[in-house]
Amino acid sequence: MRYGKGFLAMLIFDYMEKYDYENLYFCQDKATGLKAVIALHDTTLGPATGGCRMWTYDREEDAIEDALRLARGMTYKYAAAGVNLGGGKAVIIGDPKTQKSEALFRALGRFINILNGRYITGEDVGTTLEDMEYIRMETPYVVTLPEHLGGAGPISPYTAFGTIQALKAAHKHLFGTDSLAGRRVAVQGVGSVGYHVVELLAKEGANLVITDIDLEKAKAVAAKFGAETVAPDKIYEVDCDIFSPCALGAVINDETIPLLKCKIVAGCANNQLKEARHGDLLEEKGIFYVPDYIANAGGTIYDTDRLMYGQHNKERAARNVARIYQTMEAIIRIAKEENIPTYQAADRYAERRIGEIRKVKNI
Ligand code: NAD
């Protein structure tokens, strides 16, 4: 489920056929300057859902690539998380610092509304809850909303909670216990999610080594939870049991893998493997990889509870986030039975669920 750059050397329909996309929409509005792409990958499980990214793409095809790639990623994420939604994504071509306006987001909202519920949007890189409020003025098909508009509220604590569930299942598999007491964990990035990862690990009695490019933040978090700090470029070589990437993507790569001394990689960051083969390299090195989209699905599961059940319920949503533990167990089983790396087993798990529900829907 990963791609290199430049796939649009392939014709768009060839690409869509290869990965079985349903729709690709282009939205243009001269008055507001809106140029957006909405990609719908697979709606077997439910309406295509996924955030709206705003980014200054150098080339139009980069925006199309991003929308398609991210939409397919959402199909897998929801499928594996047990959520009844399909994969979709919107991207707005533009600078989020200078080109945002109420009218721009309302224009996108009107285009989304025309799709009549086939696509549901939300917050993503470059967009905020305030932007979602503008979209909501034109369409009900928005998932990430502030609580006063029926949204779930902050989701980062639930993303962190889910990450710990996936980590515990991996730990149980390797060490026979899901207690993390006394384990040394190196956490990269203590932002919205990383902070809560550190908090939960501290509660578990883990020994913590943390880093962040914001040194003041790292120091404050370390003081609060009794962690050590290291410089950002030293985090990979920390002698530890678990490395938890909670900042950037592509941090598992040719340069970092030789430095790693951990037994498990489990964090909330998206797209941790620079390329799929880095998942194989981890395996060869005897490092257990918790697939990123399994580990970081907690916020999504929490956030989409309202779409699944009509009204958000905190207890039910949190219970469903906790099920990431069982999902991870199932993925470990597939990896073992089929003798494949965990990142591939996660894809199989997701594909199987979609295949089975497709058959059920034929009844
Ligand atoms: P954030 O911006 O709040 O936090 C990221 C932190 O990482 C910041 O403190 C930043 O200073 C730090 N950082 C950036 N580059 C770094 C580096 N090179 N070394 C060390 N620290 C660095 O973001 P977040 O919402 O906590 O998300 C973190 C990751 O998790 C992202 O990859 C995001 O896509 C993913 N994710 C987040 C959620 C969510 O609920 N917020 C859900 C799924 C996935």
XYZ file of C-alpha atoms and ligand atoms in Angstrom:
407
model
C 0.000 0.000 0.000
C 2.916 2.341 -0.569
C 3.974 4.132 -3.689
C 7.043 5.927 -4.885
C 6.785 9.370 -6.453
C 5.910 9.841 -10.073
C 3.197 7.249 -10.636
C 1.410 9.689 -12.882
C 3.820 8.730 -15.565
C 1.016 6.163 -15.773
C -2.305 7.304 -17.259
C -4.833 8.235 -14.610
C -7.366 5.598 -15.667
C -4.637 2.929 -15.780
C -3.622 3.858 -12.268
C -7.222 3.930 -11.058
C -7.842 0.530 -12.602
C -4.659 -0.948 -11.140
C -5.620 -0.011 -7.580
C -9.378 -0.192 -8.147
C -10.415 3.404 -7.468
C -14.032 4.413 -7.883
C -13.943 8.161 -8.575
C -11.714 11.183 -8.941
C -13.347 14.630 -8.826
C -11.871 17.993 -9.777
C -13.398 21.062 -8.139
C -12.660 24.540 -9.524
C -14.123 27.878 -8.494
C -12.615 31.022 -10.002
C -14.193 33.461 -7.529
C -12.679 31.842 -4.421
C -9.559 30.438 -6.110
C -10.559 26.888 -5.157
C -8.675 24.131 -6.913
C -9.329 20.831 -5.219
C -9.184 17.133 -5.985
C -11.377 14.568 -4.250
C -10.452 10.904 -4.595
C -12.776 8.046 -3.646
C -11.088 4.686 -3.418
C -13.418 1.942 -2.199
C -16.879 2.376 -0.692
C -17.594 -1.310 0.035
C -17.658 -0.717 3.789
C -19.341 2.694 3.729
C -19.040 6.231 2.377
C -15.537 7.324 1.429
C -14.161 9.292 4.343
C -10.866 11.070 4.922
C -9.456 14.467 5.735
C -8.986 17.502 3.546
C -5.345 18.444 3.063
C -4.231 21.929 1.971
C -0.768 22.114 0.486
C 1.303 24.116 -1.987
C 1.840 21.354 -4.530
C 4.546 22.130 -7.099
C 2.664 20.273 -9.808
C -0.984 19.389 -10.292
C -0.095 15.718 -10.630
C 1.482 15.797 -7.162
C -1.881 16.893 -5.774
C -3.706 14.144 -7.690
C -1.135 11.610 -6.520
C -1.542 12.702 -2.918
C -5.338 12.529 -3.057
C -5.311 9.059 -4.640
C -2.570 7.648 -2.418
C -4.097 9.008 0.788
C -7.620 7.863 -0.162
C -6.423 4.288 -0.623
C -4.570 4.505 2.682
C -7.858 5.437 4.367
C -9.606 2.383 2.866
C -7.038 0.144 4.562
C -7.044 2.082 7.803
C -10.829 1.924 8.245
C -11.045 -1.668 7.089
C -8.409 -2.851 9.568
C -9.863 -0.710 12.350
C -13.290 -2.347 12.023
C -14.858 0.960 10.982
C -17.621 0.835 8.363
C -16.296 3.562 6.126
C -14.504 3.600 2.806
C -11.385 5.499 1.833
C -11.457 9.037 0.484
C -9.406 12.182 0.603
C -9.627 15.778 -0.580
C -6.684 18.023 -1.322
C -6.820 21.756 -1.887
C -3.979 23.190 -3.945
C -2.894 26.337 -2.106
C -0.870 27.812 0.718
C -2.651 27.219 4.028
C -0.845 30.228 5.530
C -2.015 32.777 2.962
C -4.788 31.383 0.780
C -7.467 30.330 3.221
C -10.834 32.055 3.416
C -14.336 31.301 4.588
C -15.512 31.414 0.967
C -12.859 28.912 -0.180
C -13.948 26.283 2.348
C -17.638 26.947 1.759
C -17.048 26.496 -1.962
C -15.448 23.123 -1.271
C -18.352 22.345 1.066
C -20.802 22.891 -1.787
C -18.878 20.508 -4.042
C -18.787 17.910 -1.275
C -22.521 18.355 -0.790
C -23.165 17.554 -4.452
C -21.623 14.130 -3.798
C -24.573 13.569 -1.468
C -22.720 11.619 1.225
C -20.432 9.530 -0.972
C -17.515 11.525 0.505
C -17.192 12.743 4.100
C -14.388 15.166 4.876
C -12.393 16.135 7.950
C -9.291 17.908 9.238
C -5.854 17.045 7.853
C -2.442 18.642 7.317
C -2.995 22.335 6.552
C -6.636 22.475 7.673
C -8.172 23.166 11.092
C -11.423 22.647 12.957
C -12.336 26.244 12.087
C -12.031 25.403 8.373
C -14.302 22.392 8.968
C -16.896 24.695 10.532
C -17.019 26.636 7.237
C -17.427 23.430 5.223
C -20.164 22.363 7.652
C -22.125 25.530 6.756
C -22.645 24.055 3.283
C -22.807 20.307 3.895
C -23.450 17.870 6.746
C -20.738 15.545 5.391
C -17.958 16.550 7.777
C -16.611 14.236 10.467
C -14.025 16.251 12.402
C -15.953 18.996 14.151
C -15.746 20.854 17.432
C -17.848 19.390 20.235
C -20.444 22.198 20.060
C -21.244 21.018 16.506
C -21.552 17.361 17.512
C -17.895 16.396 16.996
C -15.874 14.122 19.245
C -13.487 16.772 20.644
C -9.710 16.235 20.844
C -8.716 12.873 19.407
C -4.961 12.789 20.074
C -5.328 11.095 23.501
C -7.234 8.274 21.771
C -4.656 7.963 19.033
C -2.063 7.548 21.799
C -4.243 5.044 23.661
C -4.588 2.978 20.480
C -0.842 3.075 19.892
C -0.264 1.655 23.358
C -2.826 -1.125 22.721
C -1.023 -2.175 19.526
C 2.325 -1.975 21.294
C 1.074 -4.120 24.172
C -0.160 -6.847 21.812
C 3.262 -6.897 20.111
C 5.000 -6.932 23.504
C 2.853 -9.847 24.663
C 3.735 -11.751 21.499
C 7.467 -11.208 22.002
C 7.817 -11.265 25.778
C 4.748 -13.152 27.036
C 3.330 -10.188 28.976
C 1.660 -6.965 28.017
C 3.031 -5.121 31.022
C 5.488 -2.481 29.881
C 6.873 -1.920 33.391
C 10.629 -1.477 33.363
C 10.845 -1.446 29.543
C 13.029 1.253 28.063
C 11.137 3.219 25.417
C 12.574 5.889 23.123
C 9.878 8.325 21.962
C 10.500 10.581 18.980
C 8.256 13.658 19.117
C 6.174 14.771 22.079
C 3.485 16.773 20.270
C -0.285 16.245 20.455
C -0.082 12.435 20.361
C 3.500 11.845 21.567
C 2.771 13.697 24.790
C -0.037 11.260 25.617
C 2.061 8.276 24.527
C 4.682 9.382 27.062
C 2.014 9.933 29.711
C 0.558 6.436 29.218
C 3.992 4.801 29.150
C 4.960 6.603 32.356
C 1.779 5.252 33.990
C 2.817 1.764 32.857
C 6.139 2.190 34.662
C 8.286 2.292 31.507
C 11.720 3.950 31.457
C 11.510 6.821 29.030
C 13.970 8.532 26.722
C 12.387 11.301 24.679
C 13.294 13.821 22.034
C 11.685 16.676 20.125
C 13.039 19.362 17.810
C 11.287 21.755 20.184
C 13.841 21.405 22.990
C 11.842 23.389 25.523
C 8.847 21.123 24.986
C 11.020 18.019 25.339
C 12.493 19.330 28.598
C 9.089 20.185 30.052
C 7.626 16.760 29.155
C 10.738 15.003 30.499
C 10.486 16.869 33.802
C 6.788 16.056 34.143
C 7.125 12.325 33.495
C 10.639 11.627 34.771
C 12.117 10.931 31.309
C 15.631 11.440 29.950
C 16.085 13.605 26.879
C 18.415 13.130 23.914
C 19.153 15.278 20.858
C 16.748 14.613 17.933
C 19.420 12.950 15.781
C 20.448 10.609 18.636
C 17.063 8.993 19.229
C 17.611 6.159 16.721
C 20.685 4.814 18.484
C 19.239 4.784 22.001
C 19.732 1.368 23.589
C 16.100 0.504 24.261
C 13.388 -2.162 23.989
C 10.916 -0.058 22.030
C 11.355 2.791 19.572
C 8.193 4.887 19.209
C 8.140 7.254 16.214
C 5.559 9.936 17.031
C 6.714 12.800 14.820
C 7.471 12.324 11.146
C 7.039 9.808 8.373
C 9.827 7.889 6.573
C 11.954 7.593 9.722
C 12.532 3.861 9.148
C 14.993 3.966 6.277
C 18.435 2.859 5.074
C 20.193 5.364 7.324
C 18.266 4.693 10.550
C 17.747 0.902 10.473
C 21.469 0.114 11.072
C 21.364 2.410 14.133
C 18.308 0.879 15.808
C 18.918 -1.218 18.929
C 15.282 -1.838 19.835
C 13.162 -5.006 19.637
C 9.908 -3.283 18.662
C 9.018 -0.235 16.560
C 5.583 1.067 17.531
C 4.491 4.670 17.225
C 1.719 6.903 15.977
C 3.513 8.603 13.072
C 2.041 8.076 9.613
C 4.032 6.332 6.867
C 6.949 5.311 9.077
C 8.511 3.011 6.491
C 10.270 5.081 3.847
C 9.707 2.245 1.405
C 7.960 -1.098 1.821
C 11.307 -2.920 1.711
C 12.252 -1.202 4.979
C 9.576 -3.330 6.636
C 11.431 -6.384 5.325
C 14.750 -5.003 6.568
C 13.344 -4.542 10.081
C 12.150 -8.130 10.017
C 15.577 -9.365 8.869
C 17.153 -7.461 11.746
C 14.798 -9.152 14.211
C 12.899 -5.952 14.991
C 9.141 -6.344 15.306
C 7.236 -3.651 13.408
C 3.765 -2.577 14.525
C 2.192 -1.301 11.277
C 1.660 2.440 11.550
C -1.919 2.549 10.342
C -2.899 -0.080 12.898
C -1.099 1.712 15.735
C -2.484 5.157 14.924
C -6.130 4.304 14.140
C -7.393 5.163 17.640
C -8.206 8.808 16.916
C -10.012 7.834 13.727
C -12.024 5.121 15.472
C -12.967 7.585 18.208
C -13.770 10.383 15.801
C -15.972 8.345 13.448
C -18.113 6.777 16.180
C -20.868 9.275 15.329
C -20.897 8.183 11.677
C -21.160 4.520 12.656
C -23.854 4.897 15.311
C -25.611 8.237 14.689
C -24.423 9.980 17.851
C -21.018 10.140 19.497
C -20.666 8.013 22.618
C -17.362 8.380 24.465
C -17.458 5.017 26.273
C -18.330 3.001 23.189
C -15.774 4.877 21.107
C -13.020 4.277 23.679
C -13.972 0.579 23.895
C -13.622 0.286 20.139
C -10.212 1.974 20.285
C -9.103 -0.625 22.860
C -9.902 -3.346 20.288
C -6.758 -2.341 18.419
C -5.116 -4.859 20.766
C -7.131 -7.754 19.259
C -6.601 -6.416 15.746
C -2.872 -6.475 16.312
C -3.129 -10.038 17.640
C -4.954 -11.077 14.451
C -2.273 -9.428 12.319
C 0.449 -11.255 14.235
C -1.402 -14.521 13.545
C -1.554 -13.802 9.808
C 2.134 -12.832 9.730
C 3.010 -16.129 11.425
C 0.709 -18.374 9.391
C 1.673 -16.866 6.056
C 5.273 -16.188 6.990
C 5.110 -12.562 5.892
C 6.226 -9.307 7.539
C 3.677 -7.519 9.730
C 3.219 -4.592 7.345
C 2.018 -7.040 4.680
C -0.110 -8.959 7.181
C -1.923 -5.713 8.055
C -2.806 -5.172 4.390
C -4.060 -8.771 4.107
C -6.171 -8.315 7.217
C -7.774 -5.172 5.769
C -8.281 -6.702 2.297
C -9.908 -9.789 3.806
C -12.423 -7.736 5.742
C -13.376 -5.768 2.625
C -13.651 -8.999 0.585
C -15.846 -10.677 3.181
C -18.176 -7.695 3.636
C -18.455 -7.311 -0.151
C -19.829 -10.865 -0.228
C -22.170 -10.169 2.692
C -23.529 -7.151 0.825
C -24.465 -9.392 -2.069
C -27.003 -11.197 0.108
P 2.271 17.328 16.318
O 2.701 18.281 15.260
O 1.386 17.802 17.412
O 3.554 16.688 17.019
C 4.706 16.311 16.334
C 5.881 16.607 17.254
O 7.058 16.100 16.645
C 6.113 18.094 17.488
O 6.302 18.322 18.875
C 7.377 18.397 16.693
O 8.156 19.430 17.274
C 8.094 17.063 16.766
N 9.059 16.823 15.704
C 8.985 17.192 14.404
N 10.094 16.788 13.749
C 10.862 16.133 14.643
C 12.116 15.457 14.585
N 12.811 15.410 13.464
N 12.596 14.902 15.708
C 11.911 14.976 16.858
N 10.726 15.590 16.993
C 10.209 16.159 15.897
O 1.619 16.100 15.552
P 0.714 14.929 16.152
O -0.711 15.256 15.916
O 1.184 14.569 17.511
O 1.060 13.755 15.128
C 2.291 13.060 15.193
C 2.332 12.005 14.112
O 1.228 11.112 14.275
C 2.190 12.534 12.685
O 2.945 11.705 11.826
C 0.706 12.379 12.398
O 0.461 12.284 11.005
C 0.429 11.074 13.108
N -0.975 10.887 13.492
C -1.576 11.742 14.340
C -2.898 11.542 14.717
C -3.608 12.463 15.688
O -4.584 12.039 16.318
N -3.124 13.676 15.890
C -3.613 10.436 14.207
C -2.962 9.563 13.341
C -1.638 9.795 13.000
